[in-house]
PDB file of C-alpha atoms and ligand atoms in Angstrom:
ATOM      1  CA  MET J   1     -47.843 -46.296  16.496  1.00  0.00           C
ATOM      2  CA  THR J   2     -46.674 -43.050  18.132  1.00  0.00           C
ATOM      3  CA  GLU J   3     -46.775 -39.927  16.034  1.00  0.00           C
ATOM      4  CA  THR J   4     -43.552 -38.619  14.459  1.00  0.00           C
ATOM      5  CA  ILE J   5     -42.233 -35.537  16.285  1.00  0.00           C
ATOM      6  CA  VAL J   6     -41.830 -32.687  13.812  1.00  0.00           C
ATOM      7  CA  VAL J   7     -39.204 -30.013  14.470  1.00  0.00           C
ATOM      8  CA  ALA J   8     -39.971 -27.049  12.183  1.00  0.00           C
ATOM      9  CA  VAL J   9     -37.032 -24.712  11.463  1.00  0.00           C
ATOM     10  CA  ASP J  10     -37.259 -21.497   9.419  1.00  0.00           C
ATOM     11  CA  GLY J  11     -34.792 -18.709   8.761  1.00  0.00           C
ATOM     12  CA  PRO J  12     -33.044 -16.552   6.151  1.00  0.00           C
ATOM     13  CA  ALA J  13     -30.232 -17.684   3.840  1.00  0.00           C
ATOM     14  CA  GLY J  14     -26.968 -18.458   5.606  1.00  0.00           C
ATOM     15  CA  SER J  15     -28.508 -18.650   9.081  1.00  0.00           C
ATOM     16  CA  GLY J  16     -27.386 -22.284   9.326  1.00  0.00           C
ATOM     17  CA  LYS J  17     -30.747 -23.992   8.723  1.00  0.00           C
ATOM     18  CA  SER J  18     -29.458 -26.842   6.555  1.00  0.00           C
ATOM     19  CA  SER J  19     -26.212 -27.632   8.328  1.00  0.00           C
ATOM     20  CA  VAL J  20     -27.545 -27.173  11.865  1.00  0.00           C
ATOM     21  CA  SER J  21     -30.811 -29.062  11.188  1.00  0.00           C
ATOM     22  CA  LYS J  22     -28.919 -31.936   9.604  1.00  0.00           C
ATOM     23  CA  ALA J  23     -26.502 -32.152  12.548  1.00  0.00           C
ATOM     24  CA  ALA J  24     -29.345 -31.952  15.078  1.00  0.00           C
ATOM     25  CA  ALA J  25     -31.248 -34.722  13.250  1.00  0.00           C
ATOM     26  CA  ARG J  26     -28.130 -36.878  13.201  1.00  0.00           C
ATOM     27  CA  ARG J  27     -27.611 -36.437  16.951  1.00  0.00           C
ATOM     28  CA  LEU J  28     -31.237 -37.261  17.697  1.00  0.00           C
ATOM     29  CA  GLY J  29     -31.236 -40.243  15.311  1.00  0.00           C
ATOM     30  CA  TRP J  30     -34.095 -38.581  13.432  1.00  0.00           C
ATOM     31  CA  ALA J  31     -34.861 -37.819   9.799  1.00  0.00           C
ATOM     32  CA  TYR J  32     -33.991 -34.531   8.090  1.00  0.00           C
ATOM     33  CA  LEU J  33     -35.943 -32.749   5.333  1.00  0.00           C
ATOM     34  CA  ASP J  34     -34.415 -29.854   3.379  1.00  0.00           C
ATOM     35  CA  THR J  35     -37.415 -28.155   1.709  1.00  0.00           C
ATOM     36  CA  GLY J  36     -35.273 -25.565  -0.079  1.00  0.00           C
ATOM     37  CA  ALA J  37     -33.806 -28.452  -2.084  1.00  0.00           C
ATOM     38  CA  ALA J  38     -37.222 -29.027  -3.710  1.00  0.00           C
ATOM     39  CA  TYR J  39     -37.552 -25.365  -4.744  1.00  0.00           C
ATOM     40  CA  ARG J  40     -34.007 -25.544  -6.056  1.00  0.00           C
ATOM     41  CA  ALA J  41     -34.592 -28.849  -7.894  1.00  0.00           C
ATOM     42  CA  LEU J  42     -37.728 -27.468  -9.552  1.00  0.00           C
ATOM     43  CA  SER J  43     -35.707 -24.415 -10.595  1.00  0.00           C
ATOM     44  CA  TRP J  44     -33.003 -26.680 -12.013  1.00  0.00           C
ATOM     45  CA  TYR J  45     -35.695 -28.639 -13.913  1.00  0.00           C
ATOM     46  CA  VAL J  46     -37.252 -25.456 -15.347  1.00  0.00           C
ATOM     47  CA  VAL J  47     -33.843 -24.266 -16.555  1.00  0.00           C
ATOM     48  CA  ALA J  48     -32.994 -27.757 -17.941  1.00  0.00           C
ATOM     49  CA  ARG J  49     -36.257 -27.760 -19.908  1.00  0.00           C
ATOM     50  CA  GLN J  50     -35.373 -24.297 -21.225  1.00  0.00           C
ATOM     51  CA  LEU J  51     -38.517 -22.755 -19.778  1.00  0.00           C
ATOM     52  CA  ASP J  52     -38.632 -19.133 -18.689  1.00  0.00           C
ATOM     53  CA  PRO J  53     -38.560 -19.084 -14.836  1.00  0.00           C
ATOM     54  CA  ALA J  54     -40.602 -15.864 -14.916  1.00  0.00           C
ATOM     55  CA  ASP J  55     -43.378 -17.543 -16.946  1.00  0.00           C
ATOM     56  CA  SER J  56     -45.598 -18.831 -14.104  1.00  0.00           C
ATOM     57  CA  ALA J  57     -47.986 -20.633 -16.464  1.00  0.00           C
ATOM     58  CA  ALA J  58     -45.115 -22.611 -18.025  1.00  0.00           C
ATOM     59  CA  VAL J  59     -43.733 -23.473 -14.582  1.00  0.00           C
ATOM     60  CA  ILE J  60     -47.168 -24.646 -13.385  1.00  0.00           C
ATOM     61  CA  ASP J  61     -47.557 -26.764 -16.555  1.00  0.00           C
ATOM     62  CA  ALA J  62     -44.242 -28.482 -15.762  1.00  0.00           C
ATOM     63  CA  LEU J  63     -45.291 -29.586 -12.244  1.00  0.00           C
ATOM     64  CA  PRO J  64     -47.001 -32.903 -13.145  1.00  0.00           C
ATOM     65  CA  ASP J  65     -43.789 -34.127 -14.830  1.00  0.00           C
ATOM     66  CA  PHE J  66     -41.521 -33.015 -11.994  1.00  0.00           C
ATOM     67  CA  ASP J  67     -40.359 -36.380 -10.654  1.00  0.00           C
ATOM     68  CA  TYR J  68     -38.681 -35.418  -7.386  1.00  0.00           C
ATOM     69  CA  ARG J  69     -37.049 -37.578  -4.736  1.00  0.00           C
ATOM     70  CA  ILE J  70     -35.018 -36.628  -1.690  1.00  0.00           C
ATOM     71  CA  GLY J  71     -33.381 -38.734   1.000  1.00  0.00           C
ATOM     72  CA  THR J  72     -34.302 -37.970   4.611  1.00  0.00           C
ATOM     73  CA  ASP J  73     -31.422 -39.847   6.256  1.00  0.00           C
ATOM     74  CA  PRO J  74     -29.028 -37.077   7.358  1.00  0.00           C
ATOM     75  CA  ASP J  75     -26.072 -39.362   6.585  1.00  0.00           C
ATOM     76  CA  THR J  76     -27.041 -40.226   3.009  1.00  0.00           C
ATOM     77  CA  TYR J  77     -28.580 -36.993   1.775  1.00  0.00           C
ATOM     78  CA  HIS J  78     -29.285 -37.040  -1.998  1.00  0.00           C
ATOM     79  CA  VAL J  79     -31.609 -35.168  -4.324  1.00  0.00           C
ATOM     80  CA  PHE J  80     -32.912 -36.694  -7.575  1.00  0.00           C
ATOM     81  CA  VAL J  81     -35.006 -35.436 -10.473  1.00  0.00           C
ATOM     82  CA  GLY J  82     -35.991 -38.547 -12.419  1.00  0.00           C
ATOM     83  CA  ASP J  83     -32.848 -40.705 -12.399  1.00  0.00           C
ATOM     84  CA  ARG J  84     -30.522 -37.683 -12.375  1.00  0.00           C
ATOM     85  CA  ASP J  85     -28.614 -36.934  -9.153  1.00  0.00           C
ATOM     86  CA  VAL J  86     -28.894 -33.134  -8.841  1.00  0.00           C
ATOM     87  CA  THR J  87     -27.515 -32.837  -5.286  1.00  0.00           C
ATOM     88  CA  GLU J  88     -24.651 -30.610  -6.471  1.00  0.00           C
ATOM     89  CA  ALA J  89     -26.298 -29.031  -9.522  1.00  0.00           C
ATOM     90  CA  ILE J  90     -29.043 -27.340  -7.485  1.00  0.00           C
ATOM     91  CA  ARG J  91     -26.457 -25.305  -5.495  1.00  0.00           C
ATOM     92  CA  THR J  92     -24.980 -23.387  -8.440  1.00  0.00           C
ATOM     93  CA  PRO J  93     -25.361 -19.581  -8.498  1.00  0.00           C
ATOM     94  CA  GLU J  94     -27.351 -19.971 -11.766  1.00  0.00           C
ATOM     95  CA  VAL J  95     -30.047 -22.040 -10.021  1.00  0.00           C
ATOM     96  CA  THR J  96     -29.905 -19.866  -6.890  1.00  0.00           C
ATOM     97  CA  ALA J  97     -30.551 -16.787  -9.040  1.00  0.00           C
ATOM     98  CA  VAL J  98     -33.902 -18.057 -10.368  1.00  0.00           C
ATOM     99  CA  VAL J  99     -35.304 -19.893  -7.333  1.00  0.00           C
ATOM    100  CA  SER J 100     -37.151 -16.900  -5.827  1.00  0.00           C
ATOM    101  CA  ALA J 101     -39.118 -16.407  -9.065  1.00  0.00           C
ATOM    102  CA  ILE J 102     -40.231 -20.043  -8.954  1.00  0.00           C
ATOM    103  CA  ALA J 103     -40.972 -19.966  -5.208  1.00  0.00           C
ATOM    104  CA  ARG J 104     -43.341 -17.011  -5.435  1.00  0.00           C
ATOM    105  CA  VAL J 105     -45.887 -18.922  -7.573  1.00  0.00           C
ATOM    106  CA  PRO J 106     -48.759 -19.985  -5.241  1.00  0.00           C
ATOM    107  CA  GLU J 107     -49.471 -23.184  -7.246  1.00  0.00           C
ATOM    108  CA  VAL J 108     -45.808 -24.197  -6.871  1.00  0.00           C
ATOM    109  CA  ARG J 109     -45.946 -23.620  -3.110  1.00  0.00           C
ATOM    110  CA  ALA J 110     -49.160 -25.645  -2.755  1.00  0.00           C
ATOM    111  CA  PHE J 111     -47.726 -28.498  -4.852  1.00  0.00           C
ATOM    112  CA  LEU J 112     -44.451 -28.676  -2.905  1.00  0.00           C
ATOM    113  CA  THR J 113     -46.176 -28.267   0.478  1.00  0.00           C
ATOM    114  CA  GLY J 114     -48.270 -31.376  -0.350  1.00  0.00           C
ATOM    115  CA  LEU J 115     -45.115 -33.244  -1.265  1.00  0.00           C
ATOM    116  CA  PHE J 116     -43.378 -32.233   1.995  1.00  0.00           C
ATOM    117  CA  ARG J 117     -46.361 -33.366   4.062  1.00  0.00           C
ATOM    118  CA  ASP J 118     -46.341 -36.765   2.290  1.00  0.00           C
ATOM    119  CA  ILE J 119     -42.628 -37.195   3.049  1.00  0.00           C
ATOM    120  CA  ILE J 120     -43.148 -36.213   6.706  1.00  0.00           C
ATOM    121  CA  ARG J 121     -46.134 -38.568   7.045  1.00  0.00           C
ATOM    122  CA  THR J 122     -44.207 -41.570   5.717  1.00  0.00           C
ATOM    123  CA  THR J 123     -40.997 -41.163   7.726  1.00  0.00           C
ATOM    124  CA  ASP J 124     -40.040 -44.242   9.726  1.00  0.00           C
ATOM    125  CA  ARG J 125     -38.072 -42.406  12.442  1.00  0.00           C
ATOM    126  CA  ASP J 126     -39.319 -41.086  15.798  1.00  0.00           C
ATOM    127  CA  GLY J 127     -38.854 -37.522  14.628  1.00  0.00           C
ATOM    128  CA  ILE J 128     -38.006 -35.356  11.629  1.00  0.00           C
ATOM    129  CA  VAL J 129     -36.286 -31.970  11.444  1.00  0.00           C
ATOM    130  CA  VAL J 130     -37.829 -29.984   8.582  1.00  0.00           C
ATOM    131  CA  GLU J 131     -36.193 -26.738   7.498  1.00  0.00           C
ATOM    132  CA  GLY J 132     -37.105 -23.941   5.117  1.00  0.00           C
ATOM    133  CA  ARG J 133     -38.898 -20.594   5.042  1.00  0.00           C
ATOM    134  CA  ASP J 134     -42.538 -21.419   5.847  1.00  0.00           C
ATOM    135  CA  ILE J 135     -42.353 -24.621   7.899  1.00  0.00           C
ATOM    136  CA  THR J 136     -43.369 -23.027  11.223  1.00  0.00           C
ATOM    137  CA  THR J 137     -46.166 -21.054   9.566  1.00  0.00           C
ATOM    138  CA  VAL J 138     -47.575 -22.996   6.581  1.00  0.00           C
ATOM    139  CA  VAL J 139     -46.178 -26.522   6.143  1.00  0.00           C
ATOM    140  CA  CYS J 140     -46.292 -27.629   9.814  1.00  0.00           C
ATOM    141  CA  PRO J 141     -47.865 -24.831  11.907  1.00  0.00           C
ATOM    142  CA  ASP J 142     -48.947 -27.409  14.516  1.00  0.00           C
ATOM    143  CA  ALA J 143     -45.472 -28.927  14.980  1.00  0.00           C
ATOM    144  CA  PRO J 144     -44.620 -29.467  18.664  1.00  0.00           C
ATOM    145  CA  VAL J 145     -41.230 -27.773  18.146  1.00  0.00           C
ATOM    146  CA  ARG J 146     -40.981 -24.579  16.065  1.00  0.00           C
ATOM    147  CA  ILE J 147     -37.745 -22.629  15.733  1.00  0.00           C
ATOM    148  CA  LEU J 148     -36.658 -19.484  13.906  1.00  0.00           C
ATOM    149  CA  LEU J 149     -32.912 -19.684  13.286  1.00  0.00           C
ATOM    150  CA  THR J 150     -31.415 -16.237  12.752  1.00  0.00           C
ATOM    151  CA  ALA J 151     -28.030 -14.506  12.574  1.00  0.00           C
ATOM    152  CA  ASP J 152     -27.011 -10.957  11.721  1.00  0.00           C
ATOM    153  CA  GLU J 153     -26.862 -10.299   7.997  1.00  0.00           C
ATOM    154  CA  ALA J 154     -23.102  -9.628   7.944  1.00  0.00           C
ATOM    155  CA  VAL J 155     -22.439 -12.959   9.697  1.00  0.00           C
ATOM    156  CA  ARG J 156     -24.717 -14.850   7.293  1.00  0.00           C
ATOM    157  CA  MET J 157     -22.986 -13.278   4.288  1.00  0.00           C
ATOM    158  CA  ALA J 158     -19.556 -14.136   5.663  1.00  0.00           C
ATOM    159  CA  ARG J 159     -20.582 -17.780   6.190  1.00  0.00           C
ATOM    160  CA  ARG J 160     -21.967 -18.033   2.671  1.00  0.00           C
ATOM    161  CA  SER J 161     -19.013 -16.409   0.945  1.00  0.00           C
ATOM    162  CA  ALA J 162     -16.644 -18.707   2.848  1.00  0.00           C
ATOM    163  CA  GLU J 163     -18.467 -21.632   1.173  1.00  0.00           C
ATOM    164  CA  LEU J 164     -18.466 -20.251  -2.364  1.00  0.00           C
ATOM    165  CA  THR J 165     -14.844 -19.893  -3.368  1.00  0.00           C
ATOM    166  CA  GLY J 166     -14.323 -18.163  -6.687  1.00  0.00           C
ATOM    167  CA  HIS J 167     -17.037 -15.580  -6.060  1.00  0.00           C
ATOM    168  CA  SER J 168     -16.311 -12.235  -4.426  1.00  0.00           C
ATOM    169  CA  ALA J 169     -17.724 -11.644  -0.947  1.00  0.00           C
ATOM    170  CA  ALA J 170     -19.477  -8.517  -2.229  1.00  0.00           C
ATOM    171  CA  HIS J 171     -21.163 -10.447  -5.041  1.00  0.00           C
ATOM    172  CA  VAL J 172     -22.284 -13.295  -2.763  1.00  0.00           C
ATOM    173  CA  GLY J 173     -23.536 -10.802  -0.175  1.00  0.00           C
ATOM    174  CA  GLU J 174     -25.520  -8.817  -2.700  1.00  0.00           C
ATOM    175  CA  ALA J 175     -27.107 -11.973  -4.213  1.00  0.00           C
ATOM    176  CA  LEU J 176     -28.052 -13.210  -0.731  1.00  0.00           C
ATOM    177  CA  ARG J 177     -29.593  -9.868   0.253  1.00  0.00           C
ATOM    178  CA  ARG J 178     -31.584  -9.704  -2.986  1.00  0.00           C
ATOM    179  CA  ARG J 179     -32.885 -13.273  -2.549  1.00  0.00           C
ATOM    180  CA  ASP J 180     -33.922 -12.708   1.082  1.00  0.00           C
ATOM    181  CA  ALA J 181     -35.736  -9.510   0.054  1.00  0.00           C
ATOM    182  CA  ALA J 182     -37.614 -11.313  -2.760  1.00  0.00           C
ATOM    183  CA  ASP J 183     -38.400 -14.360  -0.592  1.00  0.00           C
ATOM    184  CA  SER J 184     -39.642 -12.324   2.362  1.00  0.00           C
ATOM    185  CA  ARG J 185     -42.276 -10.701   0.155  1.00  0.00           C
ATOM    186  CA  VAL J 186     -43.845 -14.169  -0.105  1.00  0.00           C
ATOM    187  CA  VAL J 187     -43.430 -15.579   3.436  1.00  0.00           C
ATOM    188  CA  ASP J 188     -42.192 -13.952   6.635  1.00  0.00           C
ATOM    189  CA  PHE J 189     -39.130 -15.790   7.932  1.00  0.00           C
ATOM    190  CA  MET J 190     -37.453 -12.772   9.531  1.00  0.00           C
ATOM    191  CA  ASN J 191     -39.864 -12.512  12.465  1.00  0.00           C
ATOM    192  CA  ALA J 192     -40.872 -15.355  14.749  1.00  0.00           C
ATOM    193  CA  ALA J 193     -44.565 -16.254  14.527  1.00  0.00           C
ATOM    194  CA  ASP J 194     -46.519 -16.747  17.776  1.00  0.00           C
ATOM    195  CA  SER J 195     -44.959 -19.378  20.078  1.00  0.00           C
ATOM    196  CA  VAL J 196     -41.964 -19.912  17.779  1.00  0.00           C
ATOM    197  CA  THR J 197     -38.600 -19.976  19.635  1.00  0.00           C
ATOM    198  CA  THR J 198     -35.831 -17.823  18.172  1.00  0.00           C
ATOM    199  CA  VAL J 199     -32.269 -19.185  18.157  1.00  0.00           C
ATOM    200  CA  ASP J 200     -29.830 -16.422  17.215  1.00  0.00           C
ATOM    201  CA  SER J 201     -26.520 -17.936  16.086  1.00  0.00           C
ATOM    202  CA  THR J 202     -24.678 -14.630  15.544  1.00  0.00           C
ATOM    203  CA  ASP J 203     -22.383 -15.192  18.530  1.00  0.00           C
ATOM    204  CA  LEU J 204     -22.527 -18.991  18.593  1.00  0.00           C
ATOM    205  CA  ASP J 205     -20.185 -21.351  16.814  1.00  0.00           C
ATOM    206  CA  PHE J 206     -21.591 -24.291  14.877  1.00  0.00           C
ATOM    207  CA  ASP J 207     -21.623 -26.816  17.761  1.00  0.00           C
ATOM    208  CA  GLN J 208     -23.123 -24.271  20.157  1.00  0.00           C
ATOM    209  CA  THR J 209     -25.908 -23.626  17.654  1.00  0.00           C
ATOM    210  CA  VAL J 210     -26.668 -27.350  17.332  1.00  0.00           C
ATOM    211  CA  ASP J 211     -26.700 -27.579  21.154  1.00  0.00           C
ATOM    212  CA  ALA J 212     -29.119 -24.650  21.360  1.00  0.00           C
ATOM    213  CA  VAL J 213     -31.484 -26.282  18.848  1.00  0.00           C
ATOM    214  CA  ILE J 214     -31.334 -29.644  20.659  1.00  0.00           C
ATOM    215  CA  GLN J 215     -32.140 -27.889  23.940  1.00  0.00           C
ATOM    216  CA  VAL J 216     -35.260 -26.332  22.415  1.00  0.00           C
ATOM    217  CA  VAL J 217     -36.291 -29.765  21.104  1.00  0.00           C
ATOM    218  CA  GLN J 218     -35.729 -31.433  24.482  1.00  0.00           C
ATOM    219  CA  LYS J 219     -37.686 -28.777  26.329  1.00  0.00           C
ATOM    220  CA  ALA J 220     -40.617 -28.650  23.920  1.00  0.00           C
ATOM    221  CA  ALA J 221     -40.913 -32.330  22.983  1.00  0.00           C
ATOM    222  CA  HIS J 222     -39.657 -33.874  26.277  1.00  0.00           C
ATOM    223  CA  VAL J 223     -37.180 -36.191  24.520  1.00  0.00           C
TER     224      VAL J 223
HETATM  225  N1  ADP I 301     -23.265 -21.072  14.173  1.00  0.00           N
HETATM  226  C1  ADP I 301     -22.465 -21.183  13.125  1.00  0.00           C
HETATM  227  N2  ADP I 301     -21.203 -20.743  13.222  1.00  0.00           N
HETATM  228  C2  ADP I 301     -20.383 -20.797  12.175  1.00  0.00           C
HETATM  229  N3  ADP I 301     -20.727 -21.281  10.957  1.00  0.00           N
HETATM  230  C3  ADP I 301     -21.953 -21.739  10.803  1.00  0.00           C
HETATM  231  C4  ADP I 301     -22.887 -21.707  11.870  1.00  0.00           C
HETATM  232  N4  ADP I 301     -24.062 -22.198  11.407  1.00  0.00           N
HETATM  233  C5  ADP I 301     -23.842 -22.521  10.110  1.00  0.00           C
HETATM  234  N5  ADP I 301     -22.573 -22.263   9.758  1.00  0.00           N
HETATM  235  C6  ADP I 301     -21.967 -22.435   8.428  1.00  0.00           C
HETATM  236  O1  ADP I 301     -22.546 -21.422   7.609  1.00  0.00           O
HETATM  237  C7  ADP I 301     -22.736 -21.909   6.279  1.00  0.00           C
HETATM  238  C8  ADP I 301     -24.183 -21.680   5.850  1.00  0.00           C
HETATM  239  O2  ADP I 301     -25.017 -22.568   6.568  1.00  0.00           O
HETATM  240  P1  ADP I 301     -26.266 -23.288   5.905  1.00  0.00           P
HETATM  241  O3  ADP I 301     -26.624 -24.412   6.811  1.00  0.00           O
HETATM  242  O4  ADP I 301     -26.006 -23.615   4.468  1.00  0.00           O
HETATM  243  O5  ADP I 301     -27.351 -22.116   6.005  1.00  0.00           O
HETATM  244  P2  ADP I 301     -28.809 -22.030   5.403  1.00  0.00           P
HETATM  245  O6  ADP I 301     -29.291 -23.426   5.134  1.00  0.00           O
HETATM  246  O7  ADP I 301     -29.608 -21.324   6.452  1.00  0.00           O
HETATM  247  O8  ADP I 301     -28.686 -21.198   4.166  1.00  0.00           O
HETATM  248  C9  ADP I 301     -22.294 -23.352   6.297  1.00  0.00           C
HETATM  249  O9  ADP I 301     -20.992 -23.410   5.783  1.00  0.00           O
HETATM  250  C10 ADP I 301     -22.326 -23.745   7.750  1.00  0.00           C
HETATM  251  O10 ADP I 301     -21.400 -24.754   8.073  1.00  0.00           O
HETATM  252  N1  CDP I 302     -39.819 -23.636   2.613  1.00  0.00           N
HETATM  253  C1  CDP I 302     -39.146 -22.995   1.651  1.00  0.00           C
HETATM  254  C2  CDP I 302     -37.812 -23.329   1.362  1.00  0.00           C
HETATM  255  C3  CDP I 302     -37.168 -22.658   0.355  1.00  0.00           C
HETATM  256  N2  CDP I 302     -37.822 -21.717  -0.384  1.00  0.00           N
HETATM  257  C4  CDP I 302     -37.207 -21.092  -1.551  1.00  0.00           C
HETATM  258  O1  CDP I 302     -36.105 -21.871  -1.958  1.00  0.00           O
HETATM  259  C5  CDP I 302     -34.905 -21.082  -2.009  1.00  0.00           C
HETATM  260  C6  CDP I 302     -33.718 -21.945  -1.640  1.00  0.00           C
HETATM  261  O2  CDP I 302     -33.852 -22.341  -0.279  1.00  0.00           O
HETATM  262  P1  CDP I 302     -32.620 -22.893   0.538  1.00  0.00           P
HETATM  263  O3  CDP I 302     -33.111 -23.206   1.910  1.00  0.00           O
HETATM  264  O4  CDP I 302     -31.941 -23.964  -0.209  1.00  0.00           O
HETATM  265  O5  CDP I 302     -31.681 -21.642   0.549  1.00  0.00           O
HETATM  266  P2  CDP I 302     -30.449 -21.326   1.478  1.00  0.00           P
HETATM  267  O6  CDP I 302     -31.030 -20.563   2.616  1.00  0.00           O
HETATM  268  O7  CDP I 302     -29.861 -22.620   1.945  1.00  0.00           O
HETATM  269  O8  CDP I 302     -29.554 -20.538   0.612  1.00  0.00           O
HETATM  270  C7  CDP I 302     -35.184 -19.872  -1.123  1.00  0.00           C
HETATM  271  O9  CDP I 302     -34.423 -18.754  -1.531  1.00  0.00           O
HETATM  272  C8  CDP I 302     -36.682 -19.666  -1.337  1.00  0.00           C
HETATM  273  O10 CDP I 302     -36.922 -18.947  -2.535  1.00  0.00           O
HETATM  274  C9  CDP I 302     -39.131 -21.398  -0.064  1.00  0.00           C
HETATM  275  O11 CDP I 302     -39.700 -20.523  -0.709  1.00  0.00           O
HETATM  276  N3  CDP I 302     -39.778 -22.046   0.939  1.00  0.00           N
END
C-alpha cells in the first residue's frame, strides 16, 4: 500500500485555511481534516458540562470522556460529540471566545495531536489536507507538503465579519485579533517554519488561492 500524502496547512484565523483546504481536497479527490474543529468541540463540551474553561485540571479530567468524531470527506463534513451533531454549535462566538484557553493546555494538545495522527493514519484516500495552527510544526512536521496560508489582518477581519452577520465588524475584528494573539503565544503560525511554503491570499480571490495551494501540492508531491 502506498503511503497517504499529507498536505499540512497552518495559518491565522480568517486566512482561508478551512475553506481553501476543503476545496483543494475536493479537487484532488483527497480527504480533509479540520483540526480546529476538535479544539472547538472540546470547548463546546467543557461549556456543556458547565466546567470552567480556565480550570486546566478540570479540562484534563474531562478528556477521557470526550467522545469525538469528525468526517474527513470534504463533501460530507460533520462533527459529533457522542451522538450530538455539533457542526454548527462549535462556530458560535461563545465557543470561539473560550477555545484559546482550552488550546493552551499542553495535555489537551498532546491528546488531540494523538487523535489527529490516528485519523490521518486510517484515511482510505491517496492524500489528506490537514489544517490548523501547528500541523507543519508539531502534528505532521515530516509531511511532504507544508504550507503557511496568510493574508493581511485587515483582509482576514473583513472576510470573517462578512460571515458573521449580526455582529459589528469592529467586534469581530477585535475578537479575532485577541484570539490570534493568545494562540500565537502557544504555537507560531505567523511565520513559516523551515522549508514551509507561504501562500499569501491578500490579493487573491478564493479560486486563485485554491489554485495556488494545488500548485504547491503538485510541485512538492509530484501529483
Ligand atoms: N482568497 C480568498 N478570497 C476571498 N475570500 C476568501 C478567500 N479565502 C477564504 N475566503 C473566505 O474567507 C472566510 C474565512 O475563511 P476560512 O476558511 O473560514 O478561514 P480560516 O479557516 O483560516 O479561519 C470564508 O468565508 C471564506 O470563504
Ligand atoms: N491545530 C490547531 C487548530 C486549532 N487550534 C485552536 O483552535 C481554535 C479554533 O481553530 P479554527 O481553525 O477553527 O479557527 P478559525 O481560524 O477557523 O477561526 C484556534 O483559535 C486555536 O486556539 C489550535 O490550537 N491548534
